[in-house]
CSV table of C-alpha atoms in Angstrom, one decimal:
chain,number,residue,atom,x,y,z
A,1,UNK,CA,19.6,-4.8,-8.0
A,2,UNK,CA,18.4,-2.3,-5.4
A,3,UNK,CA,14.7,-1.5,-5.2
A,4,UNK,CA,14.2,2.1,-4.2
A,5,UNK,CA,10.8,3.3,-3.2
A,6,UNK,CA,9.2,6.3,-1.5
A,7,UNK,CA,6.1,6.3,0.6
A,8,UNK,CA,3.7,9.2,0.1
A,9,UNK,CA,0.4,10.1,1.7
A,10,UNK,CA,-1.5,12.5,3.9
A,11,UNK,CA,0.4,13.6,7.0
A,12,UNK,CA,-0.5,11.4,10.0
A,13,UNK,CA,-1.7,8.5,7.9
A,14,UNK,CA,0.9,6.1,9.2
A,15,UNK,CA,3.7,6.1,6.6
A,16,UNK,CA,6.5,5.8,9.2
A,17,UNK,CA,4.8,2.8,10.8
A,18,UNK,CA,4.4,1.1,7.5
A,19,UNK,CA,8.0,2.0,6.4
A,20,UNK,CA,9.6,0.7,9.5
A,21,UNK,CA,7.6,-2.5,9.5
A,22,UNK,CA,8.1,-3.2,5.8
A,23,UNK,CA,11.9,-2.7,6.4
A,24,UNK,CA,11.8,-5.1,9.3
A,25,UNK,CA,9.8,-7.7,7.3
A,26,UNK,CA,12.2,-7.4,4.4
A,27,UNK,CA,15.2,-8.0,6.6
A,28,UNK,CA,13.4,-11.1,8.1
A,29,UNK,CA,13.1,-12.4,4.5
A,30,UNK,CA,16.9,-12.3,4.1
A,31,UNK,CA,17.3,-9.0,2.3
A,32,UNK,CA,19.4,-6.0,3.2
A,33,UNK,CA,17.0,-3.1,4.0
A,34,UNK,CA,17.6,0.6,4.5
A,35,UNK,CA,15.1,3.2,5.7
A,36,UNK,CA,15.8,6.8,5.1
A,37,UNK,CA,13.6,9.0,7.2
A,38,UNK,CA,12.9,12.4,5.6
A,39,UNK,CA,10.7,13.8,8.3
A,40,UNK,CA,12.1,16.9,10.1
A,41,UNK,CA,10.9,15.2,13.4
A,42,UNK,CA,13.5,12.5,12.8
A,43,UNK,CA,11.2,9.7,14.1
A,44,UNK,CA,10.9,7.4,11.1
A,45,UNK,CA,13.4,4.9,12.5
A,46,UNK,CA,12.7,5.0,16.3
A,47,UNK,CA,10.7,1.7,16.3
A,48,UNK,CA,13.7,0.0,14.7
A,49,UNK,CA,16.1,1.5,17.1
A,50,UNK,CA,14.5,0.4,20.4
A,51,UNK,CA,12.7,3.7,20.7
A,52,UNK,CA,15.8,5.8,20.5
A,53,UNK,CA,16.2,8.7,18.1
A,54,UNK,CA,19.4,8.8,16.0
A,55,UNK,CA,21.3,11.9,15.0
A,56,UNK,CA,20.3,13.2,11.6
A,57,UNK,CA,22.5,14.1,8.7
A,58,UNK,CA,21.5,17.7,8.8
A,59,UNK,CA,22.2,18.0,12.5
A,60,UNK,CA,25.9,17.5,11.7
A,61,UNK,CA,25.8,19.8,8.7
A,62,UNK,CA,24.1,22.6,10.6
A,63,UNK,CA,27.1,22.6,13.0
A,64,UNK,CA,29.5,22.6,10.1
A,65,UNK,CA,30.8,19.2,11.1
A,66,UNK,CA,32.0,16.6,8.6
A,67,UNK,CA,30.2,13.3,8.7
A,68,UNK,CA,31.4,9.7,8.3
A,69,UNK,CA,29.1,6.7,7.5
A,70,UNK,CA,29.1,5.5,11.1
A,71,UNK,CA,27.8,8.9,12.3
A,72,UNK,CA,24.6,8.7,10.3
A,73,UNK,CA,24.0,5.1,9.3
A,74,UNK,CA,22.8,3.1,12.4
A,75,UNK,CA,22.1,-0.6,12.5
A,76,UNK,CA,18.6,-1.2,13.8
A,77,UNK,CA,16.5,-4.4,14.3
A,78,UNK,CA,17.8,-7.4,12.4
A,79,UNK,CA,20.5,-5.2,10.7
A,80,UNK,CA,18.2,-2.7,9.1
A,81,UNK,CA,20.2,0.4,8.1
A,82,UNK,CA,18.6,3.4,9.7
A,83,UNK,CA,19.2,7.0,8.4
A,84,UNK,CA,17.5,10.2,9.5
A,85,UNK,CA,17.9,13.2,7.1
A,86,UNK,CA,16.5,15.7,9.6
A,87,UNK,CA,15.1,19.1,8.7
A,88,UNK,CA,15.2,22.9,9.2
A,89,UNK,CA,14.1,24.7,12.4
A,90,UNK,CA,10.4,25.3,12.5
A,91,UNK,CA,9.3,28.1,10.3
A,92,UNK,CA,12.8,28.5,8.7
A,93,UNK,CA,14.1,26.9,5.5
A,94,UNK,CA,12.8,24.2,3.2
A,95,UNK,CA,12.5,20.6,4.3
A,96,UNK,CA,12.7,19.4,0.6
A,97,UNK,CA,15.9,21.3,0.0
A,98,UNK,CA,17.4,19.9,3.2
A,99,UNK,CA,16.6,16.4,2.0
A,100,UNK,CA,18.6,16.9,-1.2
A,101,UNK,CA,21.6,18.4,0.6
A,102,UNK,CA,21.6,15.6,3.1
A,103,UNK,CA,21.2,12.8,0.5
A,104,UNK,CA,23.9,14.3,-1.6
A,105,UNK,CA,26.3,14.3,1.4
A,106,UNK,CA,25.2,10.8,2.4
A,107,UNK,CA,25.9,9.4,-1.1
A,108,UNK,CA,29.5,10.8,-0.9
A,109,UNK,CA,30.2,9.1,2.4
A,110,UNK,CA,28.3,5.8,2.3
A,111,UNK,CA,27.4,3.1,-0.2
A,112,UNK,CA,24.5,2.0,1.9
A,113,UNK,CA,22.0,2.7,-0.8
A,114,UNK,CA,23.8,0.8,-3.5
A,115,UNK,CA,24.5,-2.1,-1.2
A,116,UNK,CA,21.0,-2.6,0.0
A,117,UNK,CA,18.3,-4.8,-1.6
A,118,UNK,CA,15.5,-2.4,-0.6
A,119,UNK,CA,15.7,1.3,0.2
A,120,UNK,CA,12.6,3.0,1.6
A,121,UNK,CA,12.3,6.8,1.7
A,122,UNK,CA,9.8,7.9,4.3
A,123,UNK,CA,8.6,11.2,3.0
A,124,UNK,CA,6.6,13.7,5.1
A,125,UNK,CA,3.3,15.1,4.0
A,126,UNK,CA,2.3,14.8,0.4
A,127,UNK,CA,3.9,15.5,-2.9
A,128,UNK,CA,2.1,18.8,-3.6
A,129,UNK,CA,5.2,20.6,-2.0
A,130,UNK,CA,7.8,20.8,-4.8
A,131,UNK,CA,10.6,20.3,-2.3
A,132,UNK,CA,9.3,17.1,-0.9
A,133,UNK,CA,8.9,15.8,-4.4
A,134,UNK,CA,12.7,15.7,-4.8
A,135,UNK,CA,13.2,12.0,-4.1
A,136,UNK,CA,11.1,11.4,-7.3
A,137,UNK,CA,12.3,14.4,-9.2
A,138,UNK,CA,16.0,13.6,-8.6
A,139,UNK,CA,15.5,9.9,-9.5
A,140,UNK,CA,16.5,8.7,-6.0
A,141,UNK,CA,13.6,6.3,-6.2
A,142,UNK,CA,12.3,3.9,-8.8
A,143,UNK,CA,8.6,4.3,-7.9
A,144,UNK,CA,6.3,5.7,-5.3
A,145,UNK,CA,3.8,3.9,-3.1
A,146,UNK,CA,0.8,5.7,-1.7
A,147,UNK,CA,-0.6,5.1,1.8
A,148,UNK,CA,-4.2,6.1,2.4
A,149,UNK,CA,-7.2,5.1,4.5
A,150,UNK,CA,-10.8,4.9,3.3
A,151,UNK,CA,-11.6,8.4,4.6
A,152,UNK,CA,-12.3,11.2,2.1
A,153,UNK,CA,-9.4,13.6,3.0
A,154,UNK,CA,-6.6,11.0,2.9
A,155,UNK,CA,-7.9,9.8,-0.5
A,156,UNK,CA,-8.1,13.4,-1.7
A,157,UNK,CA,-4.5,13.8,-0.7
A,158,UNK,CA,-3.6,10.5,-2.4
A,159,UNK,CA,-5.3,11.7,-5.6
A,160,UNK,CA,-3.3,14.9,-5.5
A,161,UNK,CA,-0.1,12.9,-5.1
A,162,UNK,CA,-1.0,11.0,-8.3
A,163,UNK,CA,-1.4,14.4,-10.1
A,164,UNK,CA,2.1,15.3,-8.8
A,165,UNK,CA,3.5,12.0,-10.0
A,166,UNK,CA,2.1,12.7,-13.5
A,167,UNK,CA,3.8,16.1,-13.6
A,168,UNK,CA,7.1,14.6,-12.5
A,169,UNK,CA,6.8,11.5,-14.8
A,170,UNK,CA,6.9,9.5,-11.6
A,171,UNK,CA,5.6,6.0,-11.5
A,172,UNK,CA,3.3,4.4,-9.0
A,173,UNK,CA,4.0,0.9,-7.5
A,174,UNK,CA,0.6,0.7,-5.8
A,175,UNK,CA,-1.8,1.7,-3.0
A,176,UNK,CA,-1.7,0.6,0.6
A,177,UNK,CA,-4.7,1.0,2.8
A,178,UNK,CA,-3.8,1.8,6.4
A,179,UNK,CA,-7.1,1.3,8.3
A,180,UNK,CA,-8.8,4.2,10.1
A,181,UNK,CA,-12.5,3.2,9.9
A,182,UNK,CA,-14.5,0.8,12.0
A,183,UNK,CA,-16.1,-1.0,9.1
A,184,UNK,CA,-13.0,-2.8,7.8
A,185,UNK,CA,-14.7,-4.6,4.9
A,186,UNK,CA,-16.2,-1.3,3.7
A,187,UNK,CA,-12.9,0.5,3.9
A,188,UNK,CA,-11.1,-2.3,2.1
A,189,UNK,CA,-13.7,-2.1,-0.7
A,190,UNK,CA,-13.5,1.7,-1.0
A,191,UNK,CA,-9.7,1.8,-1.3
A,192,UNK,CA,-9.6,-1.2,-3.6
A,193,UNK,CA,-12.0,0.6,-6.0
A,194,UNK,CA,-10.0,3.8,-5.6
A,195,UNK,CA,-6.8,2.0,-6.7
A,196,UNK,CA,-8.7,0.4,-9.6
A,197,UNK,CA,-9.9,3.8,-10.9
A,198,UNK,CA,-6.4,5.2,-10.5
A,199,UNK,CA,-5.1,2.3,-12.7
A,200,UNK,CA,-2.9,1.3,-9.8
A,201,UNK,CA,-2.2,-2.0,-8.0
A,202,UNK,CA,-3.9,-2.5,-4.7
A,203,UNK,CA,-1.1,-3.9,-2.5
A,204,UNK,CA,-2.7,-4.7,0.9
A,205,UNK,CA,-5.1,-3.7,3.6
A,206,UNK,CA,-3.4,-3.1,7.0
A,207,UNK,CA,-6.0,-3.5,9.8
A,208,UNK,CA,-5.9,-1.2,12.8
A,209,UNK,CA,-4.9,-3.1,15.9
A,210,UNK,CA,-4.0,-1.7,19.4
A,211,UNK,CA,-1.0,-4.0,19.6
A,212,UNK,CA,0.8,-2.0,16.9
A,213,UNK,CA,0.7,1.2,19.0
A,214,UNK,CA,1.5,-0.8,22.1
A,215,UNK,CA,4.7,-2.2,20.6
A,216,UNK,CA,5.6,1.2,19.1
A,217,UNK,CA,5.4,2.7,22.6
A,218,UNK,CA,7.9,0.0,23.6
A,219,UNK,CA,10.2,1.1,20.7
A,220,UNK,CA,9.5,-1.9,18.5
A,221,UNK,CA,7.8,-2.8,15.2
A,222,UNK,CA,5.1,-5.5,15.4
A,223,UNK,CA,7.3,-7.5,13.0
A,224,UNK,CA,10.0,-7.6,15.7
A,225,UNK,CA,7.7,-8.0,18.7
A,226,UNK,CA,5.2,-10.5,17.4
A,227,UNK,CA,6.0,-11.9,13.9
A,228,UNK,CA,3.0,-14.2,13.9
A,229,UNK,CA,0.5,-11.4,14.5
A,230,UNK,CA,-2.0,-10.9,11.7
A,231,UNK,CA,-0.7,-7.4,11.1
A,232,UNK,CA,2.9,-8.6,11.0
A,233,UNK,CA,1.8,-11.1,8.3
A,234,UNK,CA,0.3,-8.2,6.3
A,235,UNK,CA,3.7,-6.5,6.4
A,236,UNK,CA,5.3,-9.6,5.1
A,237,UNK,CA,2.9,-9.6,2.2
A,238,UNK,CA,3.6,-5.9,1.4
A,239,UNK,CA,7.4,-6.6,1.5
A,240,UNK,CA,7.1,-9.5,-0.9
A,241,UNK,CA,4.9,-7.4,-3.3
A,242,UNK,CA,7.5,-4.6,-3.3
A,243,UNK,CA,10.4,-7.0,-3.8
A,244,UNK,CA,8.7,-8.6,-6.8
A,245,UNK,CA,9.4,-5.2,-8.5
A,246,UNK,CA,6.1,-5.4,-10.4
A,247,UNK,CA,5.8,-3.1,-13.4
A,248,UNK,CA,4.8,0.3,-12.1
A,249,UNK,CA,1.8,2.2,-13.5
A,250,UNK,CA,1.2,5.7,-14.6
A,251,UNK,CA,-1.7,6.8,-12.4
A,252,UNK,CA,-4.9,8.3,-13.7
A,253,UNK,CA,-6.1,10.8,-11.1
A,254,UNK,CA,-9.8,11.2,-10.5
A,255,UNK,CA,-11.7,14.5,-10.7
A,256,UNK,CA,-13.0,15.8,-7.4
A,257,UNK,CA,-16.5,14.8,-8.5
A,258,UNK,CA,-15.4,11.3,-9.4
A,259,UNK,CA,-13.7,10.9,-6.1
A,260,UNK,CA,-16.8,12.0,-4.1
A,261,UNK,CA,-19.0,9.6,-6.2
A,262,UNK,CA,-16.7,6.7,-5.6
A,263,UNK,CA,-16.8,7.1,-1.8
A,264,UNK,CA,-20.5,7.8,-1.7
A,265,UNK,CA,-21.5,5.0,-4.1
A,266,UNK,CA,-19.4,2.4,-2.4
A,267,UNK,CA,-20.8,3.2,1.0
A,268,UNK,CA,-24.4,3.2,-0.3
A,269,UNK,CA,-23.9,-0.2,-2.0
A,270,UNK,CA,-22.7,-1.7,1.3
A,271,UNK,CA,-25.6,-0.2,3.2
A,272,UNK,CA,-28.2,-1.8,0.8
């Protein structure tokens, strides 16, 4: 059985880092993992490919060239299958539509999705754009996972994503906190409470450590570079949670007032 998930969250929240590290951790656990980068920048897979960008599916299609599996499915760290969908020129076209065209073409040329134990779609931005909701809308994925920090705006985006999932009848596997605040315990508590009020499973807290960025600059995930590091161990935990295929939940988005109360009350409680 192939587990197919999509990562959603506010732009810049660290979805690609989490996607590539979870794919690496899953491969280390003996599973076949595939990551499909849906970001027009085409950089979802670079830390699995030694820092090198791979040609995207759409780059071939724009030139009117036919593609074969070996053109667009590249083997990264520990055999992780790496695919970049690509995107339109800046200011022209729709990234979401491009994703669907590319995925349709890929499915006709490769069985990499069906033959993998885990497929991760790294989706840019958040789901409020109808085009970028396509992996869920077209049933390419079984469930979504949301990445957020304890800051208000990423949580606001995460809450909006839950509204989008409800419209699409999409299901939520859980919430991952990618740390951005200095007070780690406080941020952990805020996002844990947020997940609880969403009726969602809290998957893990990923601490912010300079080593992660250092290894990314070297073109590596921290799972590859230092598998015993505390952050690498967190990615192992996330991988195992995802592969358990827990029953997904239908999220219950908060009102804007409830979201502000949650963040303010949690901070006040920790200050007292």
